[in-house]
JSON list of C-alpha atoms in Angstrom, two decimals:
[
{"chain": "A", "resi": 12, "resn": "CYS", "atom": "CA", "xyz": [-0.32, -0.20, 0.07]},
{"chain": "A", "resi": 13, "resn": "VAL", "atom": "CA", "xyz": [2.84, 2.54, 1.03]},
{"chain": "A", "resi": 14, "resn": "ILE", "atom": "CA", "xyz": [4.42, 2.04, -2.39]},
{"chain": "A", "resi": 15, "resn": "SER", "atom": "CA", "xyz": [1.67, 2.19, -4.50]},
{"chain": "A", "resi": 16, "resn": "LEU", "atom": "CA", "xyz": [0.97, 5.57, -2.57]},
{"chain": "A", "resi": 17, "resn": "CYS", "atom": "CA", "xyz": [4.09, 6.56, -3.50]},
{"chain": "A", "resi": 18, "resn": "VAL", "atom": "CA", "xyz": [4.00, 6.24, -6.97]},
{"chain": "A", "resi": 19, "resn": "VAL", "atom": "CA", "xyz": [1.00, 7.69, -7.30]},
{"chain": "A", "resi": 20, "resn": "VAL", "atom": "CA", "xyz": [1.97, 11.04, -5.20]},
{"chain": "A", "resi": 21, "resn": "ALA", "atom": "CA", "xyz": [5.04, 11.14, -6.89]},
{"chain": "A", "resi": 22, "resn": "ARG", "atom": "CA", "xyz": [3.69, 11.97, -10.35]},
{"chain": "A", "resi": 23, "resn": "LYS", "atom": "CA", "xyz": [2.39, 15.36, -9.22]},
{"chain": "A", "resi": 24, "resn": "MET", "atom": "CA", "xyz": [4.79, 15.31, -6.31]},
{"chain": "A", "resi": 25, "resn": "PRO", "atom": "CA", "xyz": [8.05, 13.77, -6.54]},
{"chain": "A", "resi": 26, "resn": "THR", "atom": "CA", "xyz": [9.41, 14.77, -3.43]},
{"chain": "A", "resi": 27, "resn": "LEU", "atom": "CA", "xyz": [6.76, 14.51, -1.14]},
{"chain": "A", "resi": 28, "resn": "ALA", "atom": "CA", "xyz": [6.67, 10.71, -2.35]},
{"chain": "A", "resi": 29, "resn": "GLY", "atom": "CA", "xyz": [10.01, 10.43, -1.73]},
{"chain": "A", "resi": 30, "resn": "LEU", "atom": "CA", "xyz": [9.65, 11.61, 1.85]},
{"chain": "A", "resi": 31, "resn": "ILE", "atom": "CA", "xyz": [6.80, 9.57, 2.23]},
{"chain": "A", "resi": 32, "resn": "ALA", "atom": "CA", "xyz": [9.29, 6.38, 0.54]},
{"chain": "A", "resi": 33, "resn": "VAL", "atom": "CA", "xyz": [11.92, 6.93, 3.34]},
{"chain": "A", "resi": 34, "resn": "MET", "atom": "CA", "xyz": [8.97, 6.78, 6.73]},
{"chain": "A", "resi": 35, "resn": "PRO", "atom": "CA", "xyz": [10.82, 4.64, 9.60]},
{"chain": "A", "resi": 36, "resn": "LEU", "atom": "CA", "xyz": [7.67, 2.08, 8.63]},
{"chain": "A", "resi": 37, "resn": "THR", "atom": "CA", "xyz": [9.95, -0.97, 8.94]},
{"chain": "A", "resi": 38, "resn": "GLY", "atom": "CA", "xyz": [12.53, 0.17, 11.52]},
{"chain": "A", "resi": 39, "resn": "LEU", "atom": "CA", "xyz": [8.93, 1.16, 13.40]},
{"chain": "A", "resi": 40, "resn": "ILE", "atom": "CA", "xyz": [7.53, -2.40, 13.39]},
{"chain": "A", "resi": 41, "resn": "VAL", "atom": "CA", "xyz": [10.94, -4.21, 14.14]},
{"chain": "A", "resi": 42, "resn": "LEU", "atom": "CA", "xyz": [11.03, -1.76, 17.02]},
{"chain": "A", "resi": 43, "resn": "VAL", "atom": "CA", "xyz": [7.63, -3.10, 18.27]},
{"chain": "A", "resi": 44, "resn": "TRP", "atom": "CA", "xyz": [8.33, -6.37, 17.60]},
{"chain": "A", "resi": 45, "resn": "LEU", "atom": "CA", "xyz": [11.76, -6.48, 19.08]},
{"chain": "A", "resi": 46, "resn": "TYR", "atom": "CA", "xyz": [10.08, -4.75, 22.07]},
{"chain": "A", "resi": 47, "resn": "LEU", "atom": "CA", "xyz": [6.62, -7.54, 22.49]},
{"chain": "A", "resi": 48, "resn": "ASP", "atom": "CA", "xyz": [9.44, -10.02, 22.12]},
{"chain": "A", "resi": 49, "resn": "HIS", "atom": "CA", "xyz": [12.08, -8.75, 24.85]},
{"chain": "A", "resi": 50, "resn": "PRO", "atom": "CA", "xyz": [10.67, -6.41, 27.29]},
{"chain": "A", "resi": 51, "resn": "GLY", "atom": "CA", "xyz": [13.05, -4.38, 29.14]},
{"chain": "A", "resi": 52, "resn": "ASP", "atom": "CA", "xyz": [15.60, -5.95, 26.76]},
{"chain": "A", "resi": 53, "resn": "PHE", "atom": "CA", "xyz": [17.09, -2.15, 26.91]},
{"chain": "A", "resi": 54, "resn": "ALA", "atom": "CA", "xyz": [20.93, -3.75, 25.70]},
{"chain": "A", "resi": 55, "resn": "LEU", "atom": "CA", "xyz": [18.94, -5.31, 22.70]},
{"chain": "A", "resi": 56, "resn": "MET", "atom": "CA", "xyz": [17.03, -2.12, 22.04]},
{"chain": "A", "resi": 57, "resn": "THR", "atom": "CA", "xyz": [19.96, 0.30, 21.58]},
{"chain": "A", "resi": 58, "resn": "ALA", "atom": "CA", "xyz": [22.00, -2.27, 19.83]},
{"chain": "A", "resi": 59, "resn": "TYR", "atom": "CA", "xyz": [18.82, -2.41, 17.15]},
{"chain": "A", "resi": 60, "resn": "THR", "atom": "CA", "xyz": [18.96, 1.47, 17.30]},
{"chain": "A", "resi": 61, "resn": "LYS", "atom": "CA", "xyz": [22.76, 1.99, 16.83]},
{"chain": "A", "resi": 62, "resn": "GLY", "atom": "CA", "xyz": [22.34, -0.10, 13.99]},
{"chain": "A", "resi": 63, "resn": "VAL", "atom": "CA", "xyz": [19.37, 1.22, 12.32]},
{"chain": "A", "resi": 64, "resn": "LEU", "atom": "CA", "xyz": [21.05, 5.03, 12.91]},
{"chain": "A", "resi": 65, "resn": "TRP", "atom": "CA", "xyz": [24.37, 3.86, 11.54]},
{"chain": "A", "resi": 66, "resn": "GLY", "atom": "CA", "xyz": [22.39, 1.96, 8.39]},
{"chain": "A", "resi": 67, "resn": "ILE", "atom": "CA", "xyz": [21.56, 5.32, 6.76]},
{"chain": "A", "resi": 68, "resn": "VAL", "atom": "CA", "xyz": [24.74, 5.74, 6.15]},
{"chain": "A", "resi": 69, "resn": "PRO", "atom": "CA", "xyz": [24.79, 2.99, 3.03]},
{"chain": "A", "resi": 70, "resn": "THR", "atom": "CA", "xyz": [20.97, 4.14, 2.32]},
{"chain": "A", "resi": 71, "resn": "ILE", "atom": "CA", "xyz": [21.91, 8.06, 1.75]},
{"chain": "A", "resi": 72, "resn": "LEU", "atom": "CA", "xyz": [25.39, 6.48, -0.36]},
{"chain": "A", "resi": 73, "resn": "PHE", "atom": "CA", "xyz": [22.81, 4.65, -2.63]},
{"chain": "A", "resi": 74, "resn": "PHE", "atom": "CA", "xyz": [20.36, 7.06, -3.16]},
{"chain": "A", "resi": 75, "resn": "LEU", "atom": "CA", "xyz": [23.42, 9.74, -3.86]},
{"chain": "A", "resi": 76, "resn": "MET", "atom": "CA", "xyz": [24.23, 7.82, -6.15]},
{"chain": "A", "resi": 77, "resn": "ALA", "atom": "CA", "xyz": [21.33, 7.29, -7.72]},
{"chain": "A", "resi": 78, "resn": "PHE", "atom": "CA", "xyz": [21.11, 10.87, -7.74]},
{"chain": "A", "resi": 79, "resn": "VAL", "atom": "CA", "xyz": [24.81, 11.63, -9.35]},
{"chain": "A", "resi": 80, "resn": "CYS", "atom": "CA", "xyz": [23.62, 8.82, -12.02]},
{"chain": "A", "resi": 81, "resn": "PHE", "atom": "CA", "xyz": [20.43, 10.57, -12.94]},
{"chain": "A", "resi": 82, "resn": "GLY", "atom": "CA", "xyz": [22.36, 13.54, -13.72]},
{"chain": "A", "resi": 83, "resn": "LYS", "atom": "CA", "xyz": [24.36, 12.36, -15.86]},
{"chain": "A", "resi": 84, "resn": "ARG", "atom": "CA", "xyz": [20.90, 10.24, -17.60]},
{"chain": "A", "resi": 85, "resn": "LEU", "atom": "CA", "xyz": [22.46, 7.06, -17.36]},
{"chain": "A", "resi": 86, "resn": "PRO", "atom": "CA", "xyz": [19.98, 4.66, -18.25]},
{"chain": "A", "resi": 87, "resn": "LEU", "atom": "CA", "xyz": [18.10, 2.69, -15.19]},
{"chain": "A", "resi": 88, "resn": "GLY", "atom": "CA", "xyz": [19.52, -0.59, -15.25]},
{"chain": "A", "resi": 89, "resn": "VAL", "atom": "CA", "xyz": [22.98, 1.16, -14.79]},
{"chain": "A", "resi": 90, "resn": "VAL", "atom": "CA", "xyz": [22.02, 3.38, -12.06]},
{"chain": "A", "resi": 91, "resn": "LEU", "atom": "CA", "xyz": [20.52, 0.48, -10.07]},
{"chain": "A", "resi": 92, "resn": "CYS", "atom": "CA", "xyz": [23.56, -1.45, -10.18]},
{"chain": "A", "resi": 93, "resn": "ALA", "atom": "CA", "xyz": [26.06, 1.17, -9.12]},
{"chain": "A", "resi": 94, "resn": "SER", "atom": "CA", "xyz": [23.93, 2.55, -6.36]},
{"chain": "A", "resi": 95, "resn": "PHE", "atom": "CA", "xyz": [23.11, -0.93, -4.66]},
{"chain": "A", "resi": 96, "resn": "ALA", "atom": "CA", "xyz": [27.08, -1.70, -5.30]},
{"chain": "A", "resi": 97, "resn": "VAL", "atom": "CA", "xyz": [27.80, 1.30, -3.63]},
{"chain": "A", "resi": 98, "resn": "TRP", "atom": "CA", "xyz": [25.17, 0.70, -0.58]},
{"chain": "A", "resi": 99, "resn": "LEU", "atom": "CA", "xyz": [26.58, -3.17, -0.57]},
{"chain": "A", "resi": 100, "resn": "VAL", "atom": "CA", "xyz": [30.21, -1.75, 0.29]},
{"chain": "A", "resi": 101, "resn": "ALA", "atom": "CA", "xyz": [28.89, 0.47, 2.67]},
{"chain": "A", "resi": 102, "resn": "ALA", "atom": "CA", "xyz": [26.62, -2.20, 4.06]},
{"chain": "A", "resi": 103, "resn": "PHE", "atom": "CA", "xyz": [30.00, -4.54, 4.43]},
{"chain": "A", "resi": 104, "resn": "VAL", "atom": "CA", "xyz": [32.03, -1.53, 6.31]},
{"chain": "A", "resi": 105, "resn": "HIS", "atom": "CA", "xyz": [28.98, -0.65, 8.46]},
{"chain": "A", "resi": 106, "resn": "GLN", "atom": "CA", "xyz": [28.90, -4.33, 9.78]},
{"chain": "A", "resi": 107, "resn": "TRP", "atom": "CA", "xyz": [33.00, -4.61, 10.41]},
{"chain": "A", "resi": 108, "resn": "LEU", "atom": "CA", "xyz": [32.69, -1.22, 12.12]},
{"chain": "A", "resi": 109, "resn": "LEU", "atom": "CA", "xyz": [29.77, -2.35, 14.13]},
{"chain": "A", "resi": 110, "resn": "GLY", "atom": "CA", "xyz": [30.92, -5.90, 14.54]}
]
């Protein structure tokens, strides 16, 4: 439903659709679920939120690469491959630094 909403909104207001697309919806659901599974386990909640917080960096790099590639008018396949490659490298660095 959220993806469909973003596509519809993006036709008229692409920046608003972008904001909706990056809502912390998944993070919120996981946070509530973890809390319900492990109430009072603040170490788990802290570790999860730390991972999410630092996980924003690879995501920002993904969209930064997409922004640059689209600015160069590269085909969608190239944009996605380059963006995911940057995200993957950043995700490995993320896990290495936090692991």
